[in-house]
PDB file of N, CA and C in Angstrom:
ATOM      1  N   UNK G  10      96.550  73.534 111.689  1.00 55.00           N
ATOM      2  CA  UNK G  10      95.553  73.576 112.743  1.00 55.00           C
ATOM      3  C   UNK G  10      94.841  72.232 112.819  1.00 55.00           C
ATOM      4  N   UNK G  11      94.717  71.726 113.996  1.00 63.00           N
ATOM      5  CA  UNK G  11      94.002  70.478 114.219  1.00 63.00           C
ATOM      6  C   UNK G  11      92.623  70.798 114.785  1.00 63.00           C
ATOM      7  N   UNK G  12      91.613  70.166 114.217  1.00 63.00           N
ATOM      8  CA  UNK G  12      90.238  70.390 114.655  1.00 63.00           C
ATOM      9  C   UNK G  12      89.594  69.059 114.988  1.00 63.00           C
ATOM     10  N   UNK G  13      88.670  69.121 115.927  1.00 72.00           N
ATOM     11  CA  UNK G  13      87.967  67.909 116.320  1.00 72.00           C
ATOM     12  C   UNK G  13      86.678  67.704 115.538  1.00 72.00           C
ATOM     13  N   UNK G  14      86.145  68.761 114.970  1.00 75.00           N
ATOM     14  CA  UNK G  14      84.844  68.627 114.304  1.00 75.00           C
ATOM     15  C   UNK G  14      84.713  69.625 113.164  1.00 75.00           C
ATOM     16  N   UNK G  15      83.692  69.395 112.361  1.00 75.00           N
ATOM     17  CA  UNK G  15      83.394  70.327 111.268  1.00 75.00           C
ATOM     18  C   UNK G  15      83.028  71.690 111.838  1.00 75.00           C
ATOM     19  N   UNK G  16      82.380  71.685 112.996  1.00 79.00           N
ATOM     20  CA  UNK G  16      82.010  72.952 113.636  1.00 79.00           C
ATOM     21  C   UNK G  16      83.256  73.763 113.995  1.00 79.00           C
ATOM     22  N   UNK G  17      84.295  73.090 114.483  1.00 78.00           N
ATOM     23  CA  UNK G  17      85.555  73.769 114.799  1.00 78.00           C
ATOM     24  C   UNK G  17      86.198  74.356 113.543  1.00 78.00           C
ATOM     25  N   UNK G  18      86.128  73.611 112.474  1.00 75.00           N
ATOM     26  CA  UNK G  18      86.696  74.081 111.200  1.00 75.00           C
ATOM     27  C   UNK G  18      85.954  75.320 110.731  1.00 75.00           C
ATOM     28  N   UNK G  19      84.625  75.287 110.754  1.00 71.00           N
ATOM     29  CA  UNK G  19      83.842  76.455 110.327  1.00 71.00           C
ATOM     30  C   UNK G  19      84.106  77.655 111.233  1.00 71.00           C
ATOM     31  N   UNK G  20      84.221  77.409 112.529  1.00 77.00           N
ATOM     32  CA  UNK G  20      84.517  78.505 113.451  1.00 77.00           C
ATOM     33  C   UNK G  20      85.867  79.144 113.108  1.00 77.00           C
ATOM     34  N   UNK G  21      86.860  78.317 112.854  1.00 76.00           N
ATOM     35  CA  UNK G  21      88.180  78.822 112.476  1.00 76.00           C
ATOM     36  C   UNK G  21      88.105  79.632 111.183  1.00 76.00           C
ATOM     37  N   UNK G  22      87.415  79.113 110.181  1.00 70.00           N
ATOM     38  CA  UNK G  22      87.302  79.819 108.899  1.00 70.00           C
ATOM     39  C   UNK G  22      86.544  81.127 109.055  1.00 70.00           C
ATOM     40  N   UNK G  23      85.476  81.132 109.865  1.00 72.00           N
ATOM     41  CA  UNK G  23      84.743  82.381 110.102  1.00 72.00           C
ATOM     42  C   UNK G  23      85.624  83.417 110.794  1.00 72.00           C
ATOM     43  N   UNK G  24      86.402  82.965 111.765  1.00 74.00           N
ATOM     44  CA  UNK G  24      87.298  83.885 112.465  1.00 74.00           C
ATOM     45  C   UNK G  24      88.374  84.438 111.534  1.00 74.00           C
ATOM     46  N   UNK G  25      88.879  83.594 110.667  1.00 72.00           N
ATOM     47  CA  UNK G  25      89.986  83.979 109.793  1.00 72.00           C
ATOM     48  C   UNK G  25      89.521  84.767 108.575  1.00 72.00           C
ATOM     49  N   UNK G  26      88.413  84.361 107.963  1.00 69.00           N
ATOM     50  CA  UNK G  26      88.011  84.944 106.682  1.00 69.00           C
ATOM     51  C   UNK G  26      86.605  85.527 106.670  1.00 69.00           C
ATOM     52  N   UNK G  27      85.877  85.414 107.742  1.00 73.00           N
ATOM     53  CA  UNK G  27      84.497  85.891 107.755  1.00 73.00           C
ATOM     54  C   UNK G  27      84.344  87.348 108.116  1.00 73.00           C
ATOM     55  N   UNK G  28      85.408  87.953 108.575  1.00 79.00           N
ATOM     56  CA  UNK G  28      85.350  89.356 108.963  1.00 79.00           C
ATOM     57  C   UNK G  28      85.836  90.210 107.793  1.00 79.00           C
ATOM     58  N   UNK G  29      85.022  91.169 107.364  1.00 83.00           N
ATOM     59  CA  UNK G  29      85.382  91.975 106.188  1.00 83.00           C
ATOM     60  C   UNK G  29      86.737  92.661 106.289  1.00 83.00           C
ATOM     61  N   UNK G  30      87.090  93.163 107.474  1.00 84.00           N
ATOM     62  CA  UNK G  30      88.375  93.865 107.579  1.00 84.00           C
ATOM     63  C   UNK G  30      89.554  92.911 107.410  1.00 84.00           C
ATOM     64  N   UNK G  31      89.395  91.676 107.834  1.00 82.00           N
ATOM     65  CA  UNK G  31      90.469  90.691 107.651  1.00 82.00           C
ATOM     66  C   UNK G  31      90.604  90.325 106.182  1.00 82.00           C
ATOM     67  N   UNK G  32      89.469  90.112 105.522  1.00 82.00           N
ATOM     68  CA  UNK G  32      89.484  89.806 104.089  1.00 82.00           C
ATOM     69  C   UNK G  32      90.104  90.971 103.326  1.00 82.00           C
ATOM     70  N   UNK G  33      89.700  92.192 103.660  1.00 88.00           N
ATOM     71  CA  UNK G  33      90.222  93.380 102.976  1.00 88.00           C
ATOM     72  C   UNK G  33      91.736  93.478 103.153  1.00 88.00           C
ATOM     73  N   UNK G  34      92.216  93.260 104.348  1.00 89.00           N
ATOM     74  CA  UNK G  34      93.653  93.333 104.611  1.00 89.00           C
ATOM     75  C   UNK G  34      94.414  92.285 103.792  1.00 89.00           C
ATOM     76  N   UNK G  35      93.888  91.074 103.736  1.00 88.00           N
ATOM     77  CA  UNK G  35      94.545  90.008 102.978  1.00 88.00           C
ATOM     78  C   UNK G  35      94.584  90.335 101.487  1.00 88.00           C
ATOM     79  N   UNK G  36      93.492  90.848 100.964  1.00 89.00           N
ATOM     80  CA  UNK G  36      93.428  91.190  99.539  1.00 89.00           C
ATOM     81  C   UNK G  36      94.386  92.333  99.224  1.00 89.00           C
ATOM     82  N   UNK G  37      94.428  93.330 100.087  1.00 94.00           N
ATOM     83  CA  UNK G  37      95.337  94.452  99.866  1.00 94.00           C
ATOM     84  C   UNK G  37      96.798  94.000  99.971  1.00 94.00           C
ATOM     85  N   UNK G  38      97.087  93.088 100.883  1.00 94.00           N
ATOM     86  CA  UNK G  38      98.454  92.567 100.992  1.00 94.00           C
ATOM     87  C   UNK G  38      98.872  91.868  99.707  1.00 94.00           C
ATOM     88  N   UNK G  39      97.947  91.150  99.105  1.00 94.00           N
ATOM     89  CA  UNK G  39      98.257  90.475  97.838  1.00 94.00           C
ATOM     90  C   UNK G  39      98.571  91.498  96.745  1.00 94.00           C
ATOM     91  N   UNK G  40      97.798  92.568  96.688  1.00 93.00           N
ATOM     92  CA  UNK G  40      98.034  93.612  95.697  1.00 93.00           C
ATOM     93  C   UNK G  40      99.377  94.302  95.936  1.00 93.00           C
ATOM     94  N   UNK G  41      99.661  94.635  97.175  1.00 94.00           N
ATOM     95  CA  UNK G  41     100.909  95.333  97.489  1.00 94.00           C
ATOM     96  C   UNK G  41     102.136  94.435  97.379  1.00 94.00           C
ATOM     97  N   UNK G  42     101.943  93.134  97.357  1.00 95.00           N
ATOM     98  CA  UNK G  42     103.065  92.211  97.230  1.00 95.00           C
ATOM     99  C   UNK G  42     103.609  92.128  95.805  1.00 95.00           C
ATOM    100  N   UNK G  43     102.843  92.621  94.839  1.00 93.00           N
ATOM    101  CA  UNK G  43     103.321  92.586  93.449  1.00 93.00           C
ATOM    102  C   UNK G  43     104.570  93.437  93.304  1.00 93.00           C
ATOM    103  N   UNK G  44     105.510  92.948  92.507  1.00 93.00           N
ATOM    104  CA  UNK G  44     106.778  93.653  92.302  1.00 93.00           C
ATOM    105  C   UNK G  44     107.111  93.633  90.811  1.00 93.00           C
ATOM    106  N   UNK G  45     107.184  94.810  90.218  1.00 92.00           N
ATOM    107  CA  UNK G  45     107.438  94.893  88.768  1.00 92.00           C
ATOM    108  C   UNK G  45     108.822  94.358  88.405  1.00 92.00           C
ATOM    109  N   UNK G  46     109.762  94.382  89.349  1.00 92.00           N
ATOM    110  CA  UNK G  46     111.099  93.855  89.053  1.00 92.00           C
ATOM    111  C   UNK G  46     111.078  92.335  88.911  1.00 92.00           C
ATOM    112  N   UNK G  47     110.223  91.677  89.665  1.00 94.00           N
ATOM    113  CA  UNK G  47     110.133  90.221  89.596  1.00 94.00           C
ATOM    114  C   UNK G  47     109.280  89.757  88.416  1.00 94.00           C
ATOM    115  N   UNK G  48     108.223  90.510  88.102  1.00 93.00           N
ATOM    116  CA  UNK G  48     107.290  90.078  87.055  1.00 93.00           C
ATOM    117  C   UNK G  48     107.658  90.572  85.664  1.00 93.00           C
ATOM    118  N   UNK G  49     108.502  91.590  85.602  1.00 92.00           N
ATOM    119  CA  UNK G  49     108.945  92.100  84.300  1.00 92.00           C
ATOM    120  C   UNK G  49     107.778  92.563  83.436  1.00 92.00           C
ATOM    121  N   UNK G  50     107.742  92.099  82.204  1.00 91.00           N
ATOM    122  CA  UNK G  50     106.721  92.553  81.256  1.00 91.00           C
ATOM    123  C   UNK G  50     105.315  92.065  81.620  1.00 91.00           C
ATOM    124  N   UNK G  51     105.202  91.101  82.495  1.00 94.00           N
ATOM    125  CA  UNK G  51     103.890  90.587  82.908  1.00 94.00           C
ATOM    126  C   UNK G  51     103.263  91.431  84.026  1.00 94.00           C
ATOM    127  N   UNK G  52     104.039  92.367  84.564  1.00 93.00           N
ATOM    128  CA  UNK G  52     103.570  93.124  85.726  1.00 93.00           C
ATOM    129  C   UNK G  52     102.279  93.889  85.458  1.00 93.00           C
ATOM    130  N   UNK G  53     102.227  94.689  84.417  1.00 92.00           N
ATOM    131  CA  UNK G  53     101.065  95.557  84.208  1.00 92.00           C
ATOM    132  C   UNK G  53      99.783  94.757  84.017  1.00 92.00           C
ATOM    133  N   UNK G  54      99.856  93.650  83.315  1.00 93.00           N
ATOM    134  CA  UNK G  54      98.657  92.819  83.130  1.00 93.00           C
ATOM    135  C   UNK G  54      98.206  92.263  84.478  1.00 93.00           C
ATOM    136  N   UNK G  55      99.140  91.720  85.231  1.00 94.00           N
ATOM    137  CA  UNK G  55      98.820  91.152  86.544  1.00 94.00           C
ATOM    138  C   UNK G  55      98.318  92.247  87.480  1.00 94.00           C
ATOM    139  N   UNK G  56      98.979  93.385  87.468  1.00 93.00           N
ATOM    140  CA  UNK G  56      98.625  94.499  88.347  1.00 93.00           C
ATOM    141  C   UNK G  56      97.213  95.004  88.059  1.00 93.00           C
ATOM    142  N   UNK G  57      96.910  95.265  86.803  1.00 91.00           N
ATOM    143  CA  UNK G  57      95.585  95.797  86.477  1.00 91.00           C
ATOM    144  C   UNK G  57      94.481  94.780  86.758  1.00 91.00           C
ATOM    145  N   UNK G  58      94.741  93.523  86.455  1.00 93.00           N
ATOM    146  CA  UNK G  58      93.754  92.484  86.730  1.00 93.00           C
ATOM    147  C   UNK G  58      93.492  92.370  88.221  1.00 93.00           C
ATOM    148  N   UNK G  59      94.553  92.327  89.002  1.00 93.00           N
ATOM    149  CA  UNK G  59      94.407  92.212  90.447  1.00 93.00           C
ATOM    150  C   UNK G  59      93.779  93.465  91.047  1.00 93.00           C
ATOM    151  N   UNK G  60      94.099  94.619  90.515  1.00 93.00           N
ATOM    152  CA  UNK G  60      93.513  95.872  90.992  1.00 93.00           C
ATOM    153  C   UNK G  60      92.000  95.865  90.786  1.00 93.00           C
ATOM    154  N   UNK G  61      91.552  95.477  89.611  1.00 92.00           N
ATOM    155  CA  UNK G  61      90.114  95.446  89.337  1.00 92.00           C
ATOM    156  C   UNK G  61      89.411  94.364  90.158  1.00 92.00           C
ATOM    157  N   UNK G  62      90.050  93.212  90.319  1.00 92.00           N
ATOM    158  CA  UNK G  62      89.480  92.151  91.159  1.00 92.00           C
ATOM    159  C   UNK G  62      89.380  92.605  92.617  1.00 92.00           C
ATOM    160  N   UNK G  63      90.415  93.275  93.083  1.00 93.00           N
ATOM    161  CA  UNK G  63      90.431  93.784  94.453  1.00 93.00           C
ATOM    162  C   UNK G  63      89.312  94.794  94.654  1.00 93.00           C
ATOM    163  N   UNK G  64      89.151  95.686  93.690  1.00 93.00           N
ATOM    164  CA  UNK G  64      88.082  96.679  93.778  1.00 93.00           C
ATOM    165  C   UNK G  64      86.713  96.000  93.857  1.00 93.00           C
ATOM    166  N   UNK G  65      86.470  95.023  93.017  1.00 91.00           N
ATOM    167  CA  UNK G  65      85.183  94.318  93.028  1.00 91.00           C
ATOM    168  C   UNK G  65      84.933  93.635  94.365  1.00 91.00           C
ATOM    169  N   UNK G  66      85.944  92.947  94.866  1.00 88.00           N
ATOM    170  CA  UNK G  66      85.792  92.243  96.137  1.00 88.00           C
ATOM    171  C   UNK G  66      85.539  93.222  97.277  1.00 88.00           C
ATOM    172  N   UNK G  67      86.321  94.281  97.336  1.00 90.00           N
ATOM    173  CA  UNK G  67      86.152  95.248  98.418  1.00 90.00           C
ATOM    174  C   UNK G  67      84.790  95.921  98.370  1.00 90.00           C
ATOM    175  N   UNK G  68      84.303  96.215  97.174  1.00 91.00           N
ATOM    176  CA  UNK G  68      82.960  96.789  97.056  1.00 91.00           C
ATOM    177  C   UNK G  68      81.904  95.804  97.537  1.00 91.00           C
ATOM    178  N   UNK G  69      82.094  94.528  97.234  1.00 88.00           N
ATOM    179  CA  UNK G  69      81.096  93.521  97.615  1.00 88.00           C
ATOM    180  C   UNK G  69      81.003  93.337  99.130  1.00 88.00           C
ATOM    181  N   UNK G  70      82.060  93.676  99.861  1.00 85.00           N
ATOM    182  CA  UNK G  70      82.027  93.549 101.321  1.00 85.00           C
ATOM    183  C   UNK G  70      82.018  94.928 102.002  1.00 85.00           C
ATOM    184  N   UNK G  71      81.730  95.965 101.227  1.00 88.00           N
ATOM    185  CA  UNK G  71      81.641  97.341 101.732  1.00 88.00           C
ATOM    186  C   UNK G  71      82.916  97.794 102.444  1.00 88.00           C
ATOM    187  N   UNK G  72      84.041  97.471 101.852  1.00 90.00           N
ATOM    188  CA  UNK G  72      85.338  97.861 102.417  1.00 90.00           C
ATOM    189  C   UNK G  72      86.189  98.597 101.383  1.00 90.00           C
ATOM    190  N   UNK G  73      85.542  99.295 100.426  1.00 89.00           N
ATOM    191  CA  UNK G  73      86.293  99.942  99.346  1.00 89.00           C
ATOM    192  C   UNK G  73      87.203 101.066  99.821  1.00 89.00           C
ATOM    193  N   UNK G  74      86.977 101.569 101.038  1.00 91.00           N
ATOM    194  CA  UNK G  74      87.852 102.616 101.569  1.00 91.00           C
ATOM    195  C   UNK G  74      89.305 102.159 101.646  1.00 91.00           C
ATOM    196  N   UNK G  75      89.516 100.863 101.780  1.00 92.00           N
ATOM    197  CA  UNK G  75      90.883 100.328 101.811  1.00 92.00           C
ATOM    198  C   UNK G  75      91.634 100.667 100.530  1.00 92.00           C
ATOM    199  N   UNK G  76      90.911 100.797  99.429  1.00 90.00           N
ATOM    200  CA  UNK G  76      91.540 100.973  98.121  1.00 90.00           C
ATOM    201  C   UNK G  76      91.545 102.411  97.642  1.00 90.00           C
ATOM    202  N   UNK G  77      90.569 103.200  98.027  1.00 87.00           N
ATOM    203  CA  UNK G  77      90.400 104.503  97.379  1.00 87.00           C
ATOM    204  C   UNK G  77      91.019 105.675  98.145  1.00 87.00           C
ATOM    205  N   UNK G  78      91.631 105.418  99.276  1.00 89.00           N
ATOM    206  CA  UNK G  78      92.249 106.530 100.010  1.00 89.00           C
ATOM    207  C   UNK G  78      93.452 107.064  99.231  1.00 89.00           C
ATOM    208  N   UNK G  79      93.746 108.337  99.430  1.00 87.00           N
ATOM    209  CA  UNK G  79      94.890 108.949  98.738  1.00 87.00           C
ATOM    210  C   UNK G  79      96.200 108.261  99.105  1.00 87.00           C
ATOM    211  N   UNK G  80      96.315 107.799 100.339  1.00 91.00           N
ATOM    212  CA  UNK G  80      97.532 107.099 100.765  1.00 91.00           C
ATOM    213  C   UNK G  80      97.710 105.796  99.977  1.00 91.00           C
ATOM    214  N   UNK G  81      96.618 105.055  99.818  1.00 92.00           N
ATOM    215  CA  UNK G  81      96.686 103.802  99.070  1.00 92.00           C
ATOM    216  C   UNK G  81      97.036 104.062  97.617  1.00 92.00           C
ATOM    217  N   UNK G  82      96.420 105.080  97.016  1.00 89.00           N
ATOM    218  CA  UNK G  82      96.723 105.396  95.619  1.00 89.00           C
ATOM    219  C   UNK G  82      98.195 105.764  95.476  1.00 89.00           C
ATOM    220  N   UNK G  83      98.736 106.505  96.426  1.00 90.00           N
ATOM    221  CA  UNK G  83     100.166 106.846  96.379  1.00 90.00           C
ATOM    222  C   UNK G  83     101.029 105.579  96.440  1.00 90.00           C
ATOM    223  N   UNK G  84     100.628 104.622  97.261  1.00 92.00           N
ATOM    224  CA  UNK G  84     101.372 103.366  97.334  1.00 92.00           C
ATOM    225  C   UNK G  84     101.249 102.578  96.031  1.00 92.00           C
ATOM    226  N   UNK G  85     100.076 102.621  95.421  1.00 91.00           N
ATOM    227  CA  UNK G  85      99.889 101.942  94.133  1.00 91.00           C
ATOM    228  C   UNK G  85     100.732 102.602  93.049  1.00 91.00           C
ATOM    229  N   UNK G  86     100.793 103.931  93.070  1.00 90.00           N
ATOM    230  CA  UNK G  86     101.638 104.643  92.109  1.00 90.00           C
ATOM    231  C   UNK G  86     103.093 104.199  92.245  1.00 90.00           C
ATOM    232  N   UNK G  87     103.531 104.006  93.476  1.00 90.00           N
ATOM    233  CA  UNK G  87     104.906 103.581  93.716  1.00 90.00           C
ATOM    234  C   UNK G  87     105.182 102.175  93.193  1.00 90.00           C
ATOM    235  N   UNK G  88     104.146 101.375  93.012  1.00 91.00           N
ATOM    236  CA  UNK G  88     104.309 100.021  92.491  1.00 91.00           C
ATOM    237  C   UNK G  88     104.615 100.014  90.987  1.00 91.00           C
ATOM    238  N   UNK G  89     104.247 101.089  90.306  1.00 91.00           N
ATOM    239  CA  UNK G  89     104.411 101.136  88.855  1.00 91.00           C
ATOM    240  C   UNK G  89     105.881 101.164  88.447  1.00 91.00           C
ATOM    241  N   UNK G  90     106.196 100.524  87.328  1.00 92.00           N
ATOM    242  CA  UNK G  90     107.546 100.668  86.770  1.00 92.00           C
ATOM    243  C   UNK G  90     107.789 102.144  86.420  1.00 92.00           C
ATOM    244  N   UNK G  91     109.029 102.555  86.348  1.00 89.00           N
ATOM    245  CA  UNK G  91     109.383 103.959  86.142  1.00 89.00           C
ATOM    246  C   UNK G  91     108.695 104.575  84.919  1.00 89.00           C
ATOM    247  N   UNK G  92     108.722 103.896  83.792  1.00 88.00           N
ATOM    248  CA  UNK G  92     108.115 104.459  82.578  1.00 88.00           C
ATOM    249  C   UNK G  92     106.614 104.661  82.752  1.00 88.00           C
ATOM    250  N   UNK G  93     105.949 103.716  83.391  1.00 89.00           N
ATOM    251  CA  UNK G  93     104.507 103.841  83.637  1.00 89.00           C
ATOM    252  C   UNK G  93     104.220 104.955  84.632  1.00 89.00           C
ATOM    253  N   UNK G  94     105.086 105.107  85.621  1.00 84.00           N
ATOM    254  CA  UNK G  94     104.892 106.160  86.612  1.00 84.00           C
ATOM    255  C   UNK G  94     105.019 107.547  85.976  1.00 84.00           C
ATOM    256  N   UNK G  95     105.966 107.689  85.077  1.00 82.00           N
ATOM    257  CA  UNK G  95     106.141 108.967  84.372  1.00 82.00           C
ATOM    258  C   UNK G  95     104.907 109.256  83.510  1.00 82.00           C
ATOM    259  N   UNK G  96     104.434 108.250  82.812  1.00 83.00           N
ATOM    260  CA  UNK G  96     103.234 108.425  81.970  1.00 83.00           C
ATOM    261  C   UNK G  96     102.018 108.760  82.827  1.00 83.00           C
ATOM    262  N   UNK G  97     101.862 108.099  83.949  1.00 80.00           N
ATOM    263  CA  UNK G  97     100.746 108.373  84.851  1.00 80.00           C
ATOM    264  C   UNK G  97     100.819 109.820  85.354  1.00 80.00           C
ATOM    265  N   UNK G  98     101.997 110.280  85.748  1.00 77.00           N
ATOM    266  CA  UNK G  98     102.151 111.654  86.238  1.00 77.00           C
ATOM    267  C   UNK G  98     101.792 112.657  85.147  1.00 77.00           C
ATOM    268  N   UNK G  99     102.169 112.350  83.918  1.00 78.00           N
ATOM    269  CA  UNK G  99     101.867 113.245  82.798  1.00 78.00           C
ATOM    270  C   UNK G  99     100.362 113.322  82.549  1.00 78.00           C
ATOM    271  N   UNK G 100      99.688 112.200  82.644  1.00 77.00           N
ATOM    272  CA  UNK G 100      98.258 112.149  82.330  1.00 77.00           C
ATOM    273  C   UNK G 100      97.345 112.506  83.495  1.00 77.00           C
ATOM    274  N   UNK G 101      97.861 112.476  84.702  1.00 75.00           N
ATOM    275  CA  UNK G 101      97.002 112.632  85.869  1.00 75.00           C
ATOM    276  C   UNK G 101      96.168 113.907  85.859  1.00 75.00           C
ATOM    277  N   UNK G 102      96.740 114.997  85.490  1.00 68.00           N
ATOM    278  CA  UNK G 102      96.000 116.262  85.539  1.00 68.00           C
ATOM    279  C   UNK G 102      94.912 116.342  84.479  1.00 68.00           C
ATOM    280  N   UNK G 103      95.049 115.581  83.404  1.00 69.00           N
ATOM    281  CA  UNK G 103      94.044 115.652  82.345  1.00 69.00           C
ATOM    282  C   UNK G 103      93.044 114.502  82.386  1.00 69.00           C
ATOM    283  N   UNK G 104      93.244 113.527  83.271  1.00 64.00           N
ATOM    284  CA  UNK G 104      92.338 112.390  83.369  1.00 64.00           C
ATOM    285  C   UNK G 104      91.151 112.766  84.235  1.00 64.00           C
ATOM    286  N   UNK G 105      89.961 112.437  83.764  1.00 62.00           N
ATOM    287  CA  UNK G 105      88.725 112.790  84.460  1.00 62.00           C
ATOM    288  C   UNK G 105      88.365 111.689  85.451  1.00 62.00           C
ATOM    289  N   UNK G 106      87.929 112.093  86.633  1.00 62.00           N
ATOM    290  CA  UNK G 106      87.471 111.150  87.654  1.00 62.00           C
ATOM    291  C   UNK G 106      87.152 111.905  88.928  1.00 62.00           C
ATOM    292  N   UNK G 107      86.236 111.358  89.721  1.00 66.00           N
ATOM    293  CA  UNK G 107      85.830 112.017  90.958  1.00 66.00           C
ATOM    294  C   UNK G 107      86.893 111.957  92.038  1.00 66.00           C
ATOM    295  N   UNK G 108      87.746 110.959  91.982  1.00 72.00           N
ATOM    296  CA  UNK G 108      88.781 110.802  93.004  1.00 72.00           C
ATOM    297  C   UNK G 108      90.095 110.432  92.332  1.00 72.00           C
ATOM    298  N   UNK G 109      91.149 110.504  93.106  1.00 73.00           N
ATOM    299  CA  UNK G 109      92.461 110.137  92.580  1.00 73.00           C
ATOM    300  C   UNK G 109      92.463 108.664  92.178  1.00 73.00           C
ATOM    301  N   UNK G 110      91.757 107.830  92.947  1.00 73.00           N
ATOM    302  CA  UNK G 110      91.687 106.412  92.595  1.00 73.00           C
ATOM    303  C   UNK G 110      90.960 106.206  91.275  1.00 73.00           C
ATOM    304  N   UNK G 111      89.849 106.905  91.055  1.00 75.00           N
ATOM    305  CA  UNK G 111      89.103 106.764  89.801  1.00 75.00           C
ATOM    306  C   UNK G 111      89.983 107.142  88.610  1.00 75.00           C
ATOM    307  N   UNK G 112      90.777 108.196  88.761  1.00 71.00           N
ATOM    308  CA  UNK G 112      91.690 108.580  87.667  1.00 71.00           C
ATOM    309  C   UNK G 112      92.776 107.535  87.478  1.00 71.00           C
ATOM    310  N   UNK G 113      93.288 106.982  88.589  1.00 72.00           N
ATOM    311  CA  UNK G 113      94.318 105.968  88.512  1.00 72.00           C
ATOM    312  C   UNK G 113      93.800 104.713  87.814  1.00 72.00           C
ATOM    313  N   UNK G 114      92.593 104.315  88.152  1.00 69.00           N
ATOM    314  CA  UNK G 114      92.000 103.105  87.585  1.00 69.00           C
ATOM    315  C   UNK G 114      91.796 103.257  86.079  1.00 69.00           C
ATOM    316  N   UNK G 115      91.428 104.450  85.640  1.00 64.00           N
ATOM    317  CA  UNK G 115      91.228 104.703  84.205  1.00 64.00           C
ATOM    318  C   UNK G 115      92.547 104.624  83.458  1.00 64.00           C
ATOM    319  N   UNK G 116      93.632 105.063  84.101  1.00 59.00           N
ATOM    320  CA  UNK G 116      94.955 105.059  83.489  1.00 59.00           C
ATOM    321  C   UNK G 116      95.279 103.665  83.023  1.00 59.00           C
TER     322      UNK G 116
END
């Protein structure tokens, strides 16, 4: 992008990153882009770190609904490697939390 002034640059940045729904979408895309097949043994560390960072950011901009819906949690479950998914399914009924996301985050 070519800009003529600092004001144009700030306007572009506000349009691109100043709107909470745009920021939320970008952050969620980063989380959903993780692939356990590509990251191998590093996946769970990266996944949990990014999940907690995403939660903090979304809460700070009042967009946490992007993360805590049952549909999103189902998509996050699908991101898990097979062994982790089996363990999560086994523990889900006994894990305490107000929502499916809260139980998932504790896992």
